[in-house]
XYZ file of C-alpha atoms in Angstrom:
493
model
C 12.716 -72.761 23.834
C 13.883 -70.060 21.425
C 17.425 -68.930 20.715
C 18.436 -65.846 18.709
C 21.451 -66.291 16.502
C 23.077 -62.970 15.482
C 25.647 -63.343 12.720
C 28.162 -60.633 11.839
C 25.767 -59.074 9.324
C 23.608 -57.608 12.075
C 20.275 -59.267 11.284
C 18.599 -61.733 13.617
C 17.664 -65.313 12.823
C 15.375 -67.159 15.187
C 15.627 -70.911 15.734
C 13.121 -72.792 17.841
C 14.373 -75.654 20.082
C 10.840 -76.853 20.521
C 11.032 -78.158 17.006
C 12.601 -81.618 16.642
C 14.252 -80.443 13.480
C 16.229 -77.736 15.271
C 19.517 -79.308 14.263
C 18.489 -79.159 10.655
C 17.380 -75.528 11.082
C 20.756 -74.538 12.490
C 22.451 -76.320 9.644
C 20.306 -74.499 7.167
C 21.167 -71.143 8.757
C 24.887 -71.873 8.753
C 24.745 -73.078 5.155
C 22.801 -69.965 4.090
C 25.336 -67.703 5.766
C 28.173 -69.549 4.073
C 26.592 -69.129 0.646
C 25.925 -65.420 1.330
C 29.546 -64.934 2.455
C 30.852 -66.439 -0.796
C 28.572 -64.169 -2.774
C 29.818 -61.065 -0.978
C 33.466 -61.800 -1.594
C 34.329 -59.453 -4.473
C 35.033 -55.753 -4.603
C 32.379 -53.814 -2.738
C 30.510 -56.915 -1.647
C 31.035 -56.321 2.048
C 29.886 -52.671 1.725
C 26.729 -53.666 -0.183
C 25.909 -56.273 2.385
C 26.344 -53.751 5.205
C 23.989 -51.280 3.488
C 21.357 -53.946 2.811
C 21.445 -55.204 6.353
C 21.163 -51.747 7.884
C 18.294 -50.682 5.626
C 16.572 -53.978 6.384
C 17.229 -53.504 10.076
C 15.947 -49.930 10.041
C 12.711 -50.893 8.292
C 12.183 -53.807 10.661
C 12.824 -51.711 13.760
C 10.763 -48.742 12.446
C 7.660 -50.799 11.716
C 7.882 -53.072 14.744
C 8.109 -50.224 17.271
C 6.026 -47.536 15.555
C 2.705 -48.591 17.051
C 4.149 -48.079 20.564
C 5.996 -44.833 19.776
C 3.364 -42.970 17.698
C -0.167 -42.423 18.984
C -2.142 -42.793 15.742
C -5.185 -45.111 16.005
C -5.042 -48.120 13.698
C -1.347 -47.970 12.971
C -0.710 -51.156 14.929
C -3.017 -53.069 12.556
C -0.889 -51.918 9.602
C 2.616 -52.624 10.905
C 1.919 -55.853 12.806
C 1.866 -59.224 11.007
C -0.297 -60.782 13.729
C -3.527 -59.555 12.113
C -5.390 -60.854 9.105
C -4.226 -59.486 5.783
C -7.683 -58.125 4.920
C -7.859 -56.245 8.200
C -4.398 -54.789 7.625
C -5.393 -53.776 4.093
C -8.541 -51.970 5.262
C -6.619 -50.046 7.924
C -3.899 -49.166 5.403
C -6.500 -47.686 3.043
C -8.112 -45.797 5.939
C -4.776 -44.362 7.119
C -3.666 -43.372 3.630
C -7.019 -41.672 3.015
C -6.790 -39.820 6.315
C -3.222 -38.746 5.558
C -4.265 -37.458 2.125
C -7.226 -35.510 3.526
C -5.157 -34.079 6.396
C -2.333 -33.118 4.024
C -4.758 -31.344 1.685
C -6.324 -29.393 4.542
C -2.937 -28.444 6.037
C -1.613 -27.231 2.650
C -4.813 -25.269 2.053
C -4.580 -23.536 5.435
C -0.851 -22.827 5.012
C -1.477 -21.285 1.582
C -4.216 -19.119 3.056
C -1.927 -18.049 5.915
C 0.922 -16.996 3.616
C -1.496 -14.968 1.472
C -1.634 -12.619 4.498
C -5.420 -12.059 4.583
C -6.776 -8.900 6.189
C -9.971 -7.907 7.898
C -11.284 -4.434 8.630
C -13.403 -3.319 11.558
C -15.478 -0.214 10.848
C -16.866 2.069 13.561
C -18.943 5.175 12.821
C -18.502 7.973 15.361
C -20.695 11.057 15.657
C -18.733 14.324 15.859
C -20.693 17.531 16.434
C -19.369 20.091 15.685
C -16.898 18.715 13.154
C -13.543 20.304 12.324
C -13.511 21.481 8.733
C -10.595 20.166 6.643
C -7.910 22.287 5.050
C -8.841 23.103 1.443
C -6.229 24.201 -1.083
C -7.218 26.066 -4.265
C -4.975 26.491 -7.316
C -5.596 28.185 -10.633
C -4.810 25.710 -13.403
C -2.880 28.535 -15.072
C 0.311 29.225 -13.125
C 1.145 32.702 -14.417
C -0.971 35.655 -15.457
C -0.103 38.435 -17.859
C -1.622 41.713 -16.623
C -1.268 44.613 -19.039
C 1.622 42.860 -20.797
C 3.850 42.870 -17.710
C 4.738 39.181 -18.079
C 4.936 39.024 -21.882
C 7.526 41.823 -21.906
C 9.517 40.390 -19.027
C 12.450 37.984 -19.774
C 10.668 35.341 -17.688
C 7.541 35.633 -19.836
C 9.601 35.450 -23.016
C 11.340 32.386 -21.598
C 7.950 30.719 -20.879
C 6.769 31.389 -24.435
C 9.991 30.089 -25.984
C 10.168 27.006 -23.782
C 6.591 25.815 -23.241
C 5.031 26.911 -26.524
C 7.768 26.864 -29.147
C 9.573 23.847 -27.633
C 12.972 25.418 -26.904
C 15.166 24.541 -23.940
C 15.617 28.128 -22.732
C 19.419 28.100 -22.783
C 19.380 31.361 -24.770
C 18.144 33.195 -21.642
C 21.174 32.329 -19.519
C 22.351 35.935 -19.436
C 19.023 37.262 -18.110
C 17.612 34.351 -16.073
C 20.699 32.401 -15.035
C 20.754 32.437 -11.224
C 17.382 34.238 -11.065
C 15.172 33.896 -7.986
C 12.553 31.494 -9.296
C 10.450 31.652 -6.136
C 10.116 35.430 -6.431
C 9.144 35.146 -10.108
C 6.472 32.562 -9.284
C 4.971 34.738 -6.554
C 5.099 37.916 -8.625
C 3.298 36.625 -11.703
C 0.855 34.172 -10.086
C -2.871 34.693 -9.734
C -3.724 36.241 -6.370
C -6.502 35.329 -3.959
C -7.418 38.957 -3.387
C -10.787 40.639 -3.505
C -11.557 41.689 -7.068
C -9.007 39.257 -8.481
C -9.574 35.514 -7.902
C -11.648 36.031 -4.765
C -15.144 37.464 -5.209
C -16.901 36.409 -2.016
C -17.172 33.474 0.375
C -18.766 32.164 3.560
C -18.593 29.240 5.991
C -21.730 28.250 7.852
C -23.383 31.488 6.781
C -20.553 33.669 8.126
C -18.578 35.685 5.628
C -14.911 34.983 5.022
C -12.356 37.210 3.354
C -9.191 36.769 1.306
C -7.239 37.106 4.566
C -8.547 33.676 5.598
C -6.435 32.074 2.870
C -2.740 31.276 3.230
C -0.518 31.379 0.164
C 1.474 28.164 -0.389
C 3.762 26.810 -3.082
C 2.752 23.412 -4.477
C 3.533 21.251 -7.476
C 0.770 23.196 -9.281
C 2.412 26.568 -8.605
C 1.166 29.248 -6.219
C -1.975 28.090 -4.397
C -4.091 29.222 -1.449
C -5.192 27.148 1.550
C -8.309 27.818 3.585
C -8.471 26.680 7.229
C -4.782 25.727 7.338
C -4.575 26.364 11.079
C -1.402 28.440 10.637
C -1.873 31.902 12.134
C -5.640 31.423 11.870
C -8.254 29.801 14.079
C -9.444 26.413 12.949
C -13.073 26.396 11.890
C -15.717 23.720 11.943
C -19.149 22.808 10.661
C -21.918 22.666 13.258
C -24.674 21.099 11.164
C -24.643 18.779 8.147
C -25.706 19.965 4.733
C -24.765 22.391 1.995
C -26.183 25.469 3.714
C -23.739 25.063 6.638
C -20.598 24.361 4.613
C -18.092 26.420 2.627
C -19.283 28.701 -0.162
C -16.837 30.343 -2.575
C -17.370 32.543 -5.622
C -14.101 32.648 -7.586
C -12.821 34.171 -10.794
C -10.325 32.063 -12.772
C -9.216 35.203 -14.709
C -8.995 33.368 -17.985
C -8.402 36.687 -19.770
C -4.971 36.850 -18.050
C -3.820 33.315 -18.936
C -0.290 32.786 -20.201
C 2.101 29.974 -21.155
C 2.839 27.453 -18.424
C 4.252 23.969 -17.936
C 1.845 20.996 -18.015
C -1.541 22.711 -17.641
C -3.323 24.047 -20.716
C -6.892 23.949 -19.428
C -8.881 26.518 -17.486
C -10.405 26.197 -14.052
C -9.636 25.601 -10.395
C -7.824 22.664 -8.764
C -9.131 21.799 -5.292
C -7.481 19.502 -2.735
C -9.170 18.500 0.532
C -6.676 17.326 3.135
C -5.776 17.245 6.807
C -4.107 20.296 8.370
C -0.939 18.273 9.038
C -0.564 17.109 5.439
C 1.129 18.954 2.584
C -1.198 19.012 -0.452
C -0.046 17.072 -3.503
C -2.163 18.594 -6.244
C -1.043 16.053 -8.827
C -2.589 13.169 -6.876
C -5.434 14.712 -4.872
C -6.549 17.730 -6.910
C -10.180 17.958 -8.114
C -10.594 19.893 -11.359
C -13.482 22.363 -11.556
C -13.995 24.096 -14.935
C -15.254 27.676 -15.265
C -18.953 28.256 -15.781
C -19.874 25.573 -13.236
C -21.323 25.315 -9.769
C -19.442 22.487 -8.069
C -21.229 20.741 -5.220
C -18.628 18.818 -3.186
C -19.759 16.396 -0.479
C -16.974 15.532 1.984
C -16.507 12.542 4.296
C -13.769 11.836 6.832
C -12.029 8.476 7.268
C -9.409 7.547 9.846
C -7.510 4.299 9.261
C -5.213 2.462 11.655
C -3.263 -0.620 10.579
C -2.440 -3.279 13.161
C -1.495 -6.082 10.810
C 2.265 -5.525 10.924
C 2.385 -4.303 7.324
C 2.999 -0.639 8.123
C 6.088 1.340 9.074
C 6.449 4.794 10.616
C 9.716 5.932 9.071
C 11.717 8.842 10.386
C 11.838 11.443 7.624
C 14.722 13.836 7.136
C 12.736 16.896 6.112
C 9.303 16.406 7.690
C 8.276 15.803 11.288
C 5.281 13.553 10.505
C 5.370 10.510 8.275
C 2.891 10.222 5.431
C 3.366 8.448 2.145
C 3.030 11.680 0.137
C 5.670 13.403 2.284
C 7.960 10.398 1.950
C 7.628 10.470 -1.849
C 8.302 14.192 -1.900
C 11.413 13.685 0.218
C 12.563 11.005 -2.224
C 12.070 13.369 -5.188
C 13.969 16.105 -3.359
C 16.946 13.792 -2.873
C 16.726 12.714 -6.510
C 16.833 16.306 -7.771
C 19.600 17.304 -5.381
C 21.660 14.389 -6.620
C 21.109 14.976 -10.351
C 20.486 18.723 -10.593
C 22.012 20.148 -7.418
C 18.840 22.155 -6.742
C 15.085 21.785 -6.212
C 11.849 23.381 -7.381
C 10.462 26.279 -5.307
C 7.747 24.183 -3.616
C 10.326 21.652 -2.423
C 12.406 24.005 -0.304
C 12.087 22.627 3.209
C 15.450 23.988 4.336
C 17.245 27.283 3.792
C 20.310 25.290 2.806
C 18.591 23.947 -0.321
C 19.257 25.915 -3.458
C 16.253 26.675 -5.663
C 16.819 25.992 -9.349
C 16.680 28.956 -11.685
C 14.127 28.794 -14.552
C 16.678 27.412 -17.000
C 17.720 24.592 -14.631
C 14.059 23.727 -14.078
C 13.492 23.480 -17.828
C 16.694 21.608 -18.670
C 17.249 19.352 -15.651
C 14.226 19.214 -13.331
C 11.652 18.547 -16.042
C 14.043 16.008 -17.529
C 13.816 14.068 -14.250
C 10.016 14.019 -14.334
C 9.924 10.562 -15.933
C 12.170 9.163 -13.220
C 9.822 10.489 -10.557
C 7.127 8.191 -11.863
C 9.057 5.163 -10.698
C 7.805 5.105 -7.133
C 9.526 1.773 -6.633
C 12.755 3.750 -6.335
C 11.408 5.258 -3.135
C 11.022 3.207 0.021
C 7.708 4.617 1.189
C 5.558 1.982 2.928
C 2.045 2.595 4.126
C 1.823 4.528 7.398
C 0.231 2.951 10.450
C -2.427 5.655 10.718
C -3.932 7.961 8.109
C -6.584 10.672 7.937
C -8.269 11.002 4.554
C -11.165 13.034 3.254
C -13.347 11.509 0.576
C -15.106 13.744 -1.927
C -18.109 13.344 -4.195
C -18.523 16.080 -6.819
C -21.471 17.067 -8.997
C -21.822 20.051 -11.319
C -24.462 22.398 -12.617
C -24.075 25.134 -15.233
C -23.369 28.588 -13.804
C -24.695 30.927 -14.779
C -27.347 29.546 -17.085
C -27.606 30.978 -20.570
C -30.530 33.192 -19.615
C -28.738 34.748 -16.635
C -25.497 34.969 -18.542
C -27.087 37.448 -20.974
C -28.702 39.406 -18.134
C -25.463 39.727 -16.158
C -23.520 40.793 -19.235
C -26.054 43.560 -19.933
C -26.216 44.653 -16.300
C -22.470 45.125 -15.825
C -21.614 46.477 -19.247
C -20.761 50.189 -19.543
C -20.616 52.688 -22.346
C -16.843 52.263 -22.527
C -16.798 48.476 -22.267
C -19.361 45.895 -23.231
C -19.105 42.491 -21.582
C -19.554 39.513 -23.896
C -22.557 37.363 -23.044
C -20.358 34.343 -22.182
C -17.988 36.311 -19.934
C -19.342 34.795 -16.683
C -19.467 31.252 -18.037
C -15.823 31.488 -19.138
C -14.404 32.946 -15.932
C -16.505 32.336 -12.832
C -16.815 29.319 -10.554
C -18.986 28.633 -7.520
C -17.794 25.971 -5.069
C -20.021 24.614 -2.313
C -18.246 22.166 -0.002
C -19.845 20.548 3.029
C -20.060 17.523 5.300
C -23.048 15.440 4.313
C -23.000 13.854 7.779
C -21.131 14.926 10.891
C -19.587 11.494 11.392
C -16.090 10.031 11.281
C -15.498 6.561 9.912
C -12.836 4.727 11.902
C -11.261 1.747 10.178
C -8.996 -0.709 11.948
C -7.158 -3.198 9.758
C -5.601 -6.300 11.278
C -4.511 -9.783 10.247
C -7.471 -12.043 9.635
C -5.561 -15.313 10.047
C -2.854 -15.504 12.673
C -0.145 -18.112 13.173
C -1.953 -19.563 16.193
C -5.099 -19.963 14.103
C -2.998 -21.882 11.573
C -1.715 -24.192 14.334
C -5.270 -24.769 15.549
C -6.413 -25.713 12.043
C -3.448 -28.060 11.596
C -4.225 -29.716 14.924
C -7.887 -29.966 13.964
C -7.028 -31.606 10.628
C -4.734 -34.132 12.305
C -7.310 -34.911 14.996
C -10.209 -35.233 12.530
C -8.521 -37.418 9.925
C -5.807 -39.250 11.882
C -6.856 -38.992 15.521
C -3.608 -37.184 16.328
C -2.383 -33.727 17.159
C 0.595 -31.488 16.541
C 2.444 -33.531 19.171
C 1.976 -36.533 16.890
C 4.402 -34.896 14.465
C 6.847 -34.563 17.341
C 6.386 -38.259 18.135
C 7.135 -39.254 14.538
C 10.279 -37.118 14.466
C 11.369 -38.477 17.837
C 10.826 -42.051 16.680
C 12.752 -41.462 13.475
C 15.641 -39.932 15.424
C 15.629 -42.793 17.922
C 15.869 -45.445 15.222
C 18.481 -43.758 13.058
C 20.648 -41.387 15.083
C 20.710 -42.397 18.728
C 22.503 -45.749 19.152
C 20.820 -48.315 21.359
C 17.712 -46.275 22.016
C 15.438 -48.790 20.320
C 16.814 -51.766 22.168
C 16.483 -49.888 25.429
C 12.832 -49.235 24.676
C 12.196 -52.890 23.938
C 14.220 -54.123 26.907
């Protein structure tokens, strides 16, 4: 016969009536409680006793019921005192080792998940014929001085004083203050006309003319775009290879060069881009020096992002979102805020005022350092992009031997061409698709949240014989023994 004596402290003492010394046992219990009561008599003694008893009771209840509440193999050998101490020790070591291994694997997988790994699927698609990209050409020299027309003009004098002698141009306020900068740029720029920059050209063996180029304003000044698709029919390449691509013979007109901002070299800037994209010559321009034959191999890549790391923002000034257009819009807002006007190539609305040359020199160029901080602009990656890759190689044109022959052939009695005239002014550009294929790239998350859960479940099952629901069981058991009154006794009853 067994009787449970429950004193006011909350713990349970068990006295067996099968023992002939049960009277002595009860006396010992009563005497022990009396001594403990005397010890707890002082300030805070009752509170300390209550805390000790409840912690002791929680530990006792937690360990005694855990094997029934949590489905982890071997846990009953650890928490129960009915098994040999050596057996309990071996199972304790096994469980602690399994917990350590499972914890390491779970932390490793969680770290990998939060690193946001990506994977890319690549598909090569044949496209015959293939639409030729838009190609924008700019002379590295923004303004030309023909027969002294620019050098005698106030704008030319302003360029010399500002970009060569280092002045700020404020002395030209009376002549250039409020001037139409766009008109000045167009008037004194190099022109893609026959006998000027344009000598001859062809696409796929068919001749093209200067009328196939559209004049555009860019960050490099006045430029000219071939195959823009605006007011002209889009053209393509039917066969791969250099003979079926674009051929251009251009004159950089180095003998007309004049002072300009930024660029001091000679040659042609080339940007290959999609018809829907505005060329940013500062970031995508290829420099081709005079006296060279540039062989440009082009490839097309289309990328779509399905990893949740892209955003298609709604732009204020452009209908389609690209990162370059977003950055340009940010710069426009920056200049409107600090200067009250924009550069000629930034005018996307008739309501925007174009800065006069003095404002460009004093204010706009002063903001150029701020424009380098792209972190100021919220321009995430777009969800889909079309890019053209380029590979460029050069050969000398013309060679020294032919340079002498051409100079002699085209010299006259009134004017003798120098032998290096062609090497200093002429450029040949051959641009083509090496293969008529489009590379499609699809980027997506390589490790999803469900894959993380599967790995966590696998680690728990391998090392502890549990699952994700085992974590729920542990939490439920902890709640039952600490928060919900009477739940443990109900389980045992």
